[in-house]
Amino acid sequence: MGFAKTHDILDVNSSLINSEVKLGGWIEDLRKLGKMTFLTLRDVSGIIQVIVKGELNDKLEGLNRQSVVFIKGKVQDTKAKDFDCEILALEIDVLGKAIHPLPIDPIGRLESNIDNRLNSRALDMRNQKTASIFKLRHHVLAILRKTLSDKRFIEITTPKIIGSASEGGANLFSLEYFGRTAYLAQSPQLYKEQMTIGLERVFEISNFYRAEKSHTGRHLSEFTSVDIEAAFMDYTDVMNVLESLVMEVYKFTSENCKKEQEEIEYEIKVPNAPFDRVAYSQVVDELKSLDQKIEFGDDLLDSHLRLVGEKHPGFYFLTDWPLKLKPFYIREKDEDATLSRSFDLQYGYLELSSGGTRLHDPAILKARLAEQGLDPALFKDHLQAFDWGMPPHSGWGLGLDRLMTTLIGIDNVREVVLYPRDPDRLRP
Ligand code: AMO
């Protein structure tokens, strides 16, 4: 009979009664009642009841749930209260058998732990809860791309295999590259900055790599980063871009992804804007008033951020960090050179993004590299662009996986990543 569908199940409704349709999908349930079988068939779009009568039942003999079948049938009225119509099967082809026992129950009736689900991720995707998370992720990516394009940002793709450390950090994976050592990029930082000299406003949505031995719900060795860089913008301008992107993501998914919200049993609530802007110095004062041992210039520890997050739940910007805590490319504040034009976007205790205004004067940038103990010679390729008319520019990097966890109210990034990579997980 072939396997070209005439419809996705979502598009089969009572307006098609008496028409013939060809559907392909997976058997979610099989109930035999005498000479008749009630089969529920699921595809990516929905679920429908199929009635199998007479000799056609032989095709179902010994067939397990979750096997993939192709069914030609006639649309008819139904007595089943959950369905608008049903299919009377005319022909059935079994296209692929599911061998039982399956490693997890994809219907989700029997709860499986996250490790078992990740080990069988493709099967887990038939669980409507899991599928809905990835459909939501798809919509988030689409709305991010659309919103940035509307703001005239140009999408770029920078190399992931690089010849030297892009940000000077130690958390790089190295690999053998035709007899030399190469590294996996930890961020597109230097490339996106360089692109502002020709494209002005750029963005990238790609995976990046961090060799950190972190075992938390928010760290992965491979994560998806949304990055922007914009010429002629200051850090406050790119904060506004970030805020409007987050708002668009929440508004779009809350209004347009009702079915997904039902499946994950979570209602997406649009946050209030503008987000608070809280200076680092204010946070230090707040922590001191809570008897925390912290001085201006100290980095915020996890325990600090938990307390700050209790005081500032939801989205807020943490701004104006001490310059010495920031990477070499961040610019100081004119009125106080110990402070930087930088910010993190926080969701309670969770850091979602960091960014700032960059240094665009090559002499100051070289001096800053040296101050931070980095060898300017290693940044030769990058620094040359600063002699070709480098505009003032600002940008940020946003952890997409972390943003997804806030959107759907969970606390483990592994739930929103297809095949997460962490120090313990390299397969499947
Ligand atoms: P930063 O290192 O703060 O900044 O990273 C930006 C954002 O990326 C996400 N992120 C991670 N998510 C999951 N697992 C990880 N291991 C991980 N590491 C980072 C976080 C974080 O806020 N170049 C700068 C950005 C810029 O200034 O443009 C940078 O990479 O959500």
GROMACS .gro file of C-alpha atoms and ligand atoms in nm:
model
  459
    1MET     CA    1   0.000   0.000   0.000
    2GLY     CA    2   0.308   0.230   0.027
    3PHE     CA    3   0.349   0.469   0.316
    4ALA     CA    4   0.250   0.814   0.191
    5LYS     CA    5   0.001   0.965   0.436
    6THR     CA    6  -0.297   1.162   0.312
    7HIS     CA    7  -0.338   1.335   0.648
    8ASP     CA    8  -0.179   1.399   0.982
    9ILE     CA    9  -0.420   1.282   1.251
   10LEU     CA   10  -0.480   1.639   1.368
   11ASP     CA   11  -0.639   1.715   1.030
   12VAL     CA   12  -0.884   1.424   1.039
   13ASN     CA   13  -1.220   1.552   1.162
   14SER     CA   14  -1.593   1.496   1.113
   15SER     CA   15  -1.592   1.706   0.795
   16LEU     CA   16  -1.417   1.407   0.633
   17ILE     CA   17  -1.684   1.149   0.725
   18ASN     CA   18  -1.714   0.880   0.455
   19SER     CA   19  -1.382   0.982   0.294
   20GLU     CA   20  -1.089   0.745   0.271
   21VAL     CA   21  -0.768   0.844   0.445
   22LYS     CA   22  -0.422   0.694   0.481
   23LEU     CA   23  -0.262   0.742   0.821
   24GLY     CA   24   0.074   0.638   0.963
   25GLY     CA   25   0.164   0.622   1.329
   26TRP     CA   26   0.225   0.417   1.640
   27ILE     CA   27  -0.019   0.192   1.823
   28GLU     CA   28  -0.079   0.352   2.160
   29ASP     CA   29  -0.342   0.106   2.274
   30LEU     CA   30  -0.510  -0.213   2.152
   31ARG     CA   31  -0.831  -0.350   2.304
   32LYS     CA   32  -0.986  -0.663   2.162
   33LEU     CA   33  -1.361  -0.707   2.213
   34GLY     CA   34  -1.477  -1.031   2.045
   35LYS     CA   35  -1.414  -0.998   1.671
   36MET     CA   36  -1.343  -0.629   1.688
   37THR     CA   37  -1.031  -0.438   1.798
   38PHE     CA   38  -1.025  -0.080   1.921
   39LEU     CA   39  -0.685   0.055   1.826
   40THR     CA   40  -0.562   0.400   1.918
   41LEU     CA   41  -0.315   0.538   1.670
   42ARG     CA   42  -0.082   0.828   1.752
   43ASP     CA   43   0.129   1.039   1.521
   44VAL     CA   44   0.321   1.357   1.599
   45SER     CA   45   0.006   1.566   1.563
   46GLY     CA   46  -0.254   1.373   1.761
   47ILE     CA   47  -0.438   1.053   1.841
   48ILE     CA   48  -0.740   0.879   1.684
   49GLN     CA   49  -0.944   0.564   1.736
   50VAL     CA   50  -0.935   0.298   1.465
   51ILE     CA   51  -1.189   0.012   1.448
   52VAL     CA   52  -1.051  -0.313   1.310
   53LYS     CA   53  -1.306  -0.577   1.210
   54GLY     CA   54  -1.305  -0.933   1.075
   55GLU     CA   55  -1.000  -1.086   0.906
   56LEU     CA   56  -0.800  -0.765   0.932
   57ASN     CA   57  -0.754  -0.858   1.298
   58ASP     CA   58  -0.509  -1.127   1.186
   59LYS     CA   59  -0.265  -0.847   1.099
   60LEU     CA   60  -0.265  -0.745   1.463
   61GLU     CA   61  -0.197  -1.096   1.594
   62GLY     CA   62   0.101  -1.083   1.832
   63LEU     CA   63   0.162  -0.717   1.753
   64ASN     CA   64   0.282  -0.506   2.047
   65ARG     CA   65   0.184  -0.155   2.142
   66GLN     CA   66   0.421   0.112   2.002
   67SER     CA   67   0.466  -0.077   1.675
   68VAL     CA   68   0.442   0.146   1.370
   69VAL     CA   69   0.155   0.083   1.129
   70PHE     CA   70   0.011   0.231   0.813
   71ILE     CA   71  -0.366   0.225   0.791
   72LYS     CA   72  -0.603   0.293   0.506
   73GLY     CA   73  -0.953   0.350   0.635
   74LYS     CA   74  -1.284   0.527   0.612
   75VAL     CA   75  -1.368   0.817   0.840
   76GLN     CA   76  -1.691   0.754   1.032
   77ASP     CA   77  -1.893   0.893   1.320
   78THR     CA   78  -1.793   0.771   1.666
   79LYS     CA   79  -1.955   0.697   2.000
   80ALA     CA   80  -1.626   0.750   2.184
   81LYS     CA   81  -1.654   1.071   2.384
   82ASP     CA   82  -1.285   1.170   2.347
   83PHE     CA   83  -1.295   1.171   1.967
   84ASP     CA   84  -1.475   1.375   1.701
   85CYS     CA   85  -1.470   1.085   1.453
   86GLU     CA   86  -1.300   0.749   1.409
   87ILE     CA   87  -1.150   0.532   1.135
   88LEU     CA   88  -1.289   0.204   1.010
   89ALA     CA   89  -0.978   0.017   0.894
   90LEU     CA   90  -0.981  -0.115   0.536
   91GLU     CA   91  -0.612  -0.214   0.508
   92ILE     CA   92  -0.331  -0.237   0.763
   93ASP     CA   93   0.043  -0.267   0.700
   94VAL     CA   94   0.282  -0.331   0.987
   95LEU     CA   95   0.590  -0.121   0.908
   96GLY     CA   96   0.803  -0.181   1.218
   97LYS     CA   97   0.753  -0.392   1.527
   98ALA     CA   98   0.815  -0.275   1.882
   99ILE     CA   99   0.996  -0.544   2.077
  100HIS     CA  100   0.879  -0.572   2.437
  101PRO     CA  101   0.966  -0.520   2.715
  102LEU     CA  102   1.044  -0.158   2.625
  103PRO     CA  103   1.304   0.017   2.845
  104ILE     CA  104   1.055   0.287   2.947
  105ASP     CA  105   0.680   0.331   2.925
  106PRO     CA  106   0.640   0.602   2.661
  107ILE     CA  107   0.279   0.666   2.759
  108GLY     CA  108   0.409   0.786   3.091
  109ARG     CA  109   0.163   0.576   3.293
  110LEU     CA  110   0.460   0.423   3.467
  111GLU     CA  111   0.691   0.703   3.568
  112SER     CA  112   1.054   0.646   3.461
  113ASN     CA  113   1.350   0.827   3.612
  114ILE     CA  114   1.536   1.082   3.404
  115ASP     CA  115   1.841   0.859   3.349
  116ASN     CA  116   1.632   0.579   3.199
  117ARG     CA  117   1.445   0.829   2.984
  118LEU     CA  118   1.768   0.987   2.859
  119ASN     CA  119   1.909   0.642   2.781
  120SER     CA  120   1.604   0.579   2.558
  121ARG     CA  121   1.550   0.937   2.446
  122ALA     CA  122   1.401   0.854   2.105
  123LEU     CA  123   1.133   0.640   2.269
  124ASP     CA  124   1.085   0.903   2.542
  125MET     CA  125   0.987   1.143   2.263
  126ARG     CA  126   0.663   0.946   2.223
  127ASN     CA  127   0.575   1.057   2.574
  128GLN     CA  128   0.353   1.359   2.512
  129LYS     CA  129   0.506   1.547   2.803
  130THR     CA  130   0.856   1.514   2.660
  131ALA     CA  131   0.744   1.582   2.302
  132SER     CA  132   0.568   1.898   2.423
  133ILE     CA  133   0.887   2.029   2.585
  134PHE     CA  134   1.069   1.995   2.252
  135LYS     CA  135   0.780   2.145   2.056
  136LEU     CA  136   0.795   2.442   2.295
  137ARG     CA  137   1.172   2.462   2.243
  138HIS     CA  138   1.110   2.472   1.869
  139HIS     CA  139   0.868   2.763   1.910
  140VAL     CA  140   1.110   2.947   2.138
  141LEU     CA  141   1.387   2.917   1.878
  142ALA     CA  142   1.152   3.034   1.604
  143ILE     CA  143   1.035   3.340   1.799
  144LEU     CA  144   1.392   3.431   1.899
  145ARG     CA  145   1.500   3.420   1.535
  146LYS     CA  146   1.199   3.618   1.420
  147THR     CA  147   1.230   3.886   1.688
  148LEU     CA  148   1.602   3.933   1.625
  149SER     CA  149   1.553   3.943   1.247
  150ASP     CA  150   1.279   4.204   1.291
  151LYS     CA  151   1.532   4.411   1.487
  152ARG     CA  152   1.769   4.373   1.189
  153PHE     CA  153   2.012   4.133   1.352
  154ILE     CA  154   2.182   3.904   1.102
  155GLU     CA  155   2.225   3.537   1.190
  156ILE     CA  156   2.582   3.408   1.173
  157THR     CA  157   2.749   3.074   1.240
  158THR     CA  158   3.098   3.091   1.387
  159PRO     CA  159   3.350   2.804   1.407
  160LYS     CA  160   3.328   2.557   1.690
  161ILE     CA  161   3.679   2.421   1.632
  162ILE     CA  162   3.923   2.693   1.725
  163GLY     CA  163   4.299   2.736   1.747
  164SER     CA  164   4.326   2.915   2.082
  165ALA     CA  165   4.116   2.990   2.386
  166SER     CA  166   3.857   3.253   2.294
  167GLU     CA  167   3.801   3.396   2.639
  168GLY     CA  168   4.122   3.298   2.811
  169GLY     CA  169   3.945   3.061   3.049
  170ALA     CA  170   4.070   2.719   3.149
  171ASN     CA  171   3.745   2.535   3.086
  172LEU     CA  172   3.817   2.429   2.728
  173PHE     CA  173   3.800   2.086   2.572
  174SER     CA  174   4.103   2.015   2.355
  175LEU     CA  175   4.128   1.778   2.063
  176GLU     CA  176   4.386   1.648   1.824
  177TYR     CA  177   4.361   1.837   1.493
  178PHE     CA  178   4.589   1.700   1.220
  179GLY     CA  179   4.886   1.689   1.453
  180ARG     CA  180   4.805   2.013   1.633
  181THR     CA  181   4.593   2.093   1.937
  182ALA     CA  182   4.258   2.254   1.871
  183TYR     CA  183   3.981   2.347   2.114
  184LEU     CA  184   3.603   2.338   2.118
  185ALA     CA  185   3.466   2.693   2.132
  186GLN     CA  186   3.324   2.798   2.471
  187SER     CA  187   3.141   3.095   2.314
  188PRO     CA  188   3.141   3.294   1.987
  189GLN     CA  189   3.271   3.598   2.176
  190LEU     CA  190   3.562   3.710   1.960
  191TYR     CA  191   3.402   3.625   1.626
  192LYS     CA  192   3.073   3.796   1.704
  193GLU     CA  193   3.261   4.110   1.812
  194GLN     CA  194   3.462   4.108   1.488
  195MET     CA  195   3.146   4.075   1.279
  196THR     CA  196   3.016   4.411   1.403
  197ILE     CA  197   3.268   4.586   1.180
  198GLY     CA  198   3.076   4.478   0.871
  199LEU     CA  199   2.735   4.350   0.972
  200GLU     CA  200   2.677   4.582   1.273
  201ARG     CA  201   2.414   4.365   1.444
  202VAL     CA  202   2.463   3.988   1.453
  203PHE     CA  203   2.326   3.690   1.641
  204GLU     CA  204   2.410   3.325   1.669
  205ILE     CA  205   2.220   3.029   1.814
  206SER     CA  206   2.460   2.737   1.847
  207ASN     CA  207   2.603   2.482   2.083
  208PHE     CA  208   2.915   2.568   2.281
  209TYR     CA  209   3.137   2.366   2.509
  210ARG     CA  210   3.257   2.401   2.868
  211ALA     CA  211   3.490   2.154   3.032
  212GLU     CA  212   3.358   2.219   3.382
  213LYS     CA  213   3.318   1.933   3.627
  214SER     CA  214   2.985   2.068   3.750
  215HIS     CA  215   2.714   1.832   3.866
  216THR     CA  216   2.415   2.063   3.889
  217GLY     CA  217   2.078   2.103   3.723
  218ARG     CA  218   2.203   2.408   3.535
  219HIS     CA  219   2.544   2.308   3.394
  220LEU     CA  220   2.613   2.099   3.087
  221SER     CA  221   2.936   2.035   2.897
  222GLU     CA  222   2.752   2.118   2.574
  223PHE     CA  223   2.487   2.388   2.593
  224THR     CA  224   2.295   2.602   2.347
  225SER     CA  225   2.378   2.968   2.359
  226VAL     CA  226   2.189   3.257   2.205
  227ASP     CA  227   2.441   3.534   2.142
  228ILE     CA  228   2.408   3.884   2.009
  229GLU     CA  229   2.656   4.159   1.936
  230ALA     CA  230   2.558   4.507   1.821
  231ALA     CA  231   2.758   4.806   1.703
  232PHE     CA  232   2.658   5.151   1.829
  233MET     CA  233   2.480   5.009   2.131
  234ASP     CA  234   2.565   5.040   2.499
  235TYR     CA  235   2.497   4.772   2.761
  236THR     CA  236   2.166   4.931   2.858
  237ASP     CA  237   2.055   4.907   2.493
  238VAL     CA  238   2.135   4.537   2.466
  239MET     CA  239   1.965   4.477   2.802
  240ASN     CA  240   1.650   4.621   2.645
  241VAL     CA  241   1.691   4.388   2.347
  242LEU     CA  242   1.726   4.093   2.585
  243GLU     CA  243   1.424   4.194   2.789
  244SER     CA  244   1.206   4.228   2.481
  245LEU     CA  245   1.321   3.888   2.354
  246VAL     CA  246   1.234   3.718   2.682
  247MET     CA  247   0.895   3.891   2.682
  248GLU     CA  248   0.826   3.778   2.323
  249VAL     CA  249   0.917   3.419   2.412
  250TYR     CA  250   0.680   3.418   2.709
  251LYS     CA  251   0.396   3.598   2.527
  252PHE     CA  252   0.415   3.382   2.218
  253THR     CA  253   0.431   3.047   2.395
  254SER     CA  254   0.172   3.137   2.656
  255GLU     CA  255  -0.079   3.238   2.387
  256ASN     CA  256   0.002   2.990   2.110
  257CYS     CA  257   0.114   2.672   2.285
  258LYS     CA  258  -0.193   2.581   2.490
  259LYS     CA  259  -0.182   2.210   2.406
  260GLU     CA  260   0.184   2.183   2.509
  261GLN     CA  261   0.108   2.360   2.838
  262GLU     CA  262  -0.173   2.112   2.905
  263GLU     CA  263   0.056   1.818   2.834
  264ILE     CA  264   0.329   1.941   3.067
  265GLU     CA  265   0.067   2.050   3.323
  266TYR     CA  266   0.219   2.395   3.357
  267GLU     CA  267   0.078   2.734   3.273
  268ILE     CA  268   0.328   2.977   3.121
  269LYS     CA  269   0.279   3.315   3.289
  270VAL     CA  270   0.404   3.629   3.115
  271PRO     CA  271   0.633   3.820   3.356
  272ASN     CA  272   0.602   4.191   3.428
  273ALA     CA  273   0.827   4.427   3.237
  274PRO     CA  274   1.044   4.624   3.270
  275PHE     CA  275   1.258   4.388   3.472
  276ASP     CA  276   1.420   4.540   3.782
  277ARG     CA  277   1.775   4.665   3.742
  278VAL     CA  278   1.968   4.596   4.061
  279ALA     CA  279   2.329   4.714   4.094
  280TYR     CA  280   2.594   4.473   4.223
  281SER     CA  281   2.675   4.722   4.504
  282GLN     CA  282   2.311   4.712   4.621
  283VAL     CA  283   2.321   4.332   4.629
  284VAL     CA  284   2.638   4.342   4.840
  285ASP     CA  285   2.460   4.576   5.087
  286GLU     CA  286   2.157   4.347   5.095
  287LEU     CA  287   2.379   4.048   5.167
  288LYS     CA  288   2.563   4.236   5.441
  289SER     CA  289   2.232   4.322   5.604
  290LEU     CA  290   2.163   3.947   5.604
  291ASP     CA  291   2.493   3.898   5.796
  292GLN     CA  292   2.672   3.747   5.499
  293LYS     CA  293   3.049   3.777   5.484
  294ILE     CA  294   3.101   3.966   5.161
  295GLU     CA  295   3.298   4.273   5.056
  296PHE     CA  296   3.273   4.489   4.747
  297GLY     CA  297   3.475   4.314   4.475
  298ASP     CA  298   3.396   3.958   4.589
  299ASP     CA  299   3.222   3.731   4.341
  300LEU     CA  300   2.875   3.615   4.438
  301LEU     CA  301   2.879   3.259   4.566
  302ASP     CA  302   2.599   3.014   4.504
  303SER     CA  303   2.484   3.065   4.865
  304HIS     CA  304   2.474   3.442   4.808
  305LEU     CA  305   2.276   3.407   4.489
  306ARG     CA  306   2.020   3.186   4.666
  307LEU     CA  307   1.959   3.468   4.917
  308VAL     CA  308   1.952   3.734   4.644
  309GLY     CA  309   1.706   3.519   4.451
  310GLU     CA  310   1.472   3.502   4.752
  311LYS     CA  311   1.469   3.881   4.769
  312HIS     CA  312   1.433   3.922   4.392
  313PRO     CA  313   1.224   3.637   4.254
  314GLY     CA  314   1.160   3.626   3.880
  315PHE     CA  315   1.355   3.821   3.619
  316TYR     CA  316   1.592   4.105   3.709
  317PHE     CA  317   1.917   4.247   3.580
  318LEU     CA  318   2.219   4.248   3.809
  319THR     CA  319   2.425   4.538   3.676
  320ASP     CA  320   2.752   4.728   3.713
  321TRP     CA  321   2.977   4.448   3.837
  322PRO     CA  322   3.330   4.526   3.959
  323LEU     CA  323   3.555   4.540   3.656
  324LYS     CA  324   3.801   4.291   3.804
  325LEU     CA  325   3.534   4.018   3.806
  326LYS     CA  326   3.467   4.056   3.436
  327PRO     CA  327   3.646   3.919   3.128
  328PHE     CA  328   3.911   4.129   2.951
  329TYR     CA  329   3.676   4.252   2.679
  330ILE     CA  330   3.434   4.434   2.911
  331ARG     CA  331   3.453   4.813   2.929
  332GLU     CA  332   3.475   5.016   3.249
  333LYS     CA  333   3.227   5.284   3.357
  334ASP     CA  334   3.336   5.639   3.278
  335GLU     CA  335   3.241   5.776   3.621
  336ASP     CA  336   3.405   5.492   3.820
  337ALA     CA  337   3.669   5.278   3.653
  338THR     CA  338   3.644   5.007   3.922
  339LEU     CA  339   3.297   4.931   3.788
  340SER     CA  340   3.206   4.781   3.452
  341ARG     CA  341   2.935   4.836   3.196
  342SER     CA  342   2.806   4.485   3.243
  343PHE     CA  343   2.507   4.284   3.358
  344ASP     CA  344   2.370   3.940   3.423
  345LEU     CA  345   2.007   3.856   3.360
  346GLN     CA  346   1.890   3.657   3.661
  347TYR     CA  347   1.580   3.450   3.727
  348GLY     CA  348   1.581   3.433   4.104
  349TYR     CA  349   1.916   3.273   4.185
  350LEU     CA  350   1.967   3.140   3.833
  351GLU     CA  351   2.197   3.325   3.591
  352LEU     CA  352   2.044   3.321   3.243
  353SER     CA  353   2.267   3.561   3.056
  354SER     CA  354   2.567   3.784   3.089
  355GLY     CA  355   2.685   4.068   2.875
  356GLY     CA  356   2.813   4.419   2.858
  357THR     CA  357   2.971   4.701   2.663
  358ARG     CA  358   3.302   4.592   2.510
  359LEU     CA  359   3.633   4.769   2.487
  360HIS     CA  360   3.678   4.883   2.130
  361ASP     CA  361   4.003   5.079   2.169
  362PRO     CA  362   4.283   4.835   2.074
  363ALA     CA  363   4.544   4.997   2.302
  364ILE     CA  364   4.322   4.963   2.610
  365LEU     CA  365   4.219   4.611   2.507
  366LYS     CA  366   4.585   4.502   2.478
  367ALA     CA  367   4.665   4.656   2.815
  368ARG     CA  368   4.367   4.475   2.972
  369LEU     CA  369   4.477   4.141   2.826
  370ALA     CA  370   4.817   4.186   2.981
  371GLU     CA  371   4.663   4.292   3.315
  372GLN     CA  372   4.466   3.967   3.320
  373GLY     CA  373   4.781   3.766   3.250
  374LEU     CA  374   4.678   3.679   2.893
  375ASP     CA  375   4.928   3.691   2.608
  376PRO     CA  376   4.818   3.947   2.343
  377ALA     CA  377   5.011   3.741   2.084
  378LEU     CA  378   4.752   3.463   2.123
  379PHE     CA  379   4.482   3.714   2.028
  380LYS     CA  380   4.664   3.843   1.717
  381ASP     CA  381   4.387   3.739   1.474
  382HIS     CA  382   4.126   3.907   1.688
  383LEU     CA  383   4.319   4.224   1.761
  384GLN     CA  384   4.387   4.297   1.393
  385ALA     CA  385   4.016   4.366   1.338
  386PHE     CA  386   4.045   4.647   1.591
  387ASP     CA  387   4.272   4.831   1.347
  388TRP     CA  388   4.010   4.820   1.072
  389GLY     CA  389   3.757   5.063   1.220
  390MET     CA  390   3.607   4.883   1.520
  391PRO     CA  391   3.283   5.050   1.629
  392PRO     CA  392   3.173   5.073   1.993
  393HIS     CA  393   2.967   4.760   2.054
  394SER     CA  394   2.784   4.557   2.316
  395GLY     CA  395   2.632   4.212   2.343
  396TRP     CA  396   2.532   3.919   2.558
  397GLY     CA  397   2.510   3.542   2.568
  398LEU     CA  398   2.191   3.376   2.687
  399GLY     CA  399   2.173   3.011   2.796
  400LEU     CA  400   1.881   2.875   2.595
  401ASP     CA  401   1.855   2.557   2.803
  402ARG     CA  402   1.833   2.759   3.124
  403LEU     CA  403   1.573   2.991   2.973
  404MET     CA  404   1.365   2.685   2.881
  405THR     CA  405   1.371   2.563   3.243
  406THR     CA  406   1.229   2.894   3.366
  407LEU     CA  407   0.965   2.893   3.093
  408ILE     CA  408   0.827   2.554   3.193
  409GLY     CA  409   0.897   2.565   3.565
  410ILE     CA  410   1.149   2.284   3.607
  411ASP     CA  411   1.495   2.283   3.760
  412ASN     CA  412   1.703   2.047   3.546
  413VAL     CA  413   1.839   2.149   3.205
  414ARG     CA  414   1.862   1.780   3.110
  415GLU     CA  415   1.483   1.781   3.063
  416VAL     CA  416   1.505   2.037   2.783
  417VAL     CA  417   1.812   1.904   2.599
  418LEU     CA  418   1.778   1.611   2.359
  419TYR     CA  419   2.099   1.428   2.444
  420PRO     CA  420   2.264   1.611   2.732
  421ARG     CA  421   2.639   1.595   2.782
  422ASP     CA  422   2.778   1.624   3.133
  423PRO     CA  423   3.085   1.481   3.309
  424ASP     CA  424   2.902   1.148   3.354
  425ARG     CA  425   2.706   1.133   3.031
  426LEU     CA  426   2.855   1.099   2.684
  427ARG     CA  427   2.601   0.856   2.542
  428PRO     CA  428   2.365   0.797   2.372
  429AMO     P1  429   2.886   3.327   3.017
  429AMO     O1  430   3.006   3.242   3.036
  429AMO     O2  431   2.829   3.393   3.139
  429AMO     O3  432   2.915   3.446   2.916
  429AMO     O4  433   2.773   3.242   2.945
  429AMO     C1  434   2.652   3.301   2.904
  429AMO     C2  435   2.533   3.216   2.948
  429AMO     O5  436   2.544   3.085   2.895
  429AMO     C3  437   2.487   2.992   2.984
  429AMO     N1  438   2.587   2.892   3.023
  429AMO     C4  439   2.561   2.761   3.045
  429AMO     N2  440   2.447   2.690   3.038
  429AMO     C5  441   2.453   2.558   3.065
  429AMO     N3  442   2.567   2.493   3.099
  429AMO     C6  443   2.684   2.560   3.108
  429AMO     N4  444   2.797   2.494   3.141
  429AMO     C7  445   2.684   2.701   3.081
  429AMO     N5  446   2.780   2.796   3.078
  429AMO     C8  447   2.718   2.911   3.043
  429AMO     C9  448   2.440   3.069   3.106
  429AMO    C10  449   2.523   3.195   3.098
  429AMO     O6  450   2.460   3.304   3.161
  429AMO     N6  451   3.088   3.551   2.614
  429AMO    C11  452   3.002   3.572   2.730
  429AMO    C12  453   2.870   3.634   2.693
  429AMO    C13  454   2.883   3.776   2.640
  429AMO     O7  455   2.939   3.861   2.712
  429AMO     O8  456   2.834   3.803   2.528
  429AMO    C14  457   2.979   3.436   2.796
  429AMO     O9  458   3.002   3.332   2.741
  429AMO    O10  459   2.302   3.095   3.093
   0.00000   0.00000   0.00000
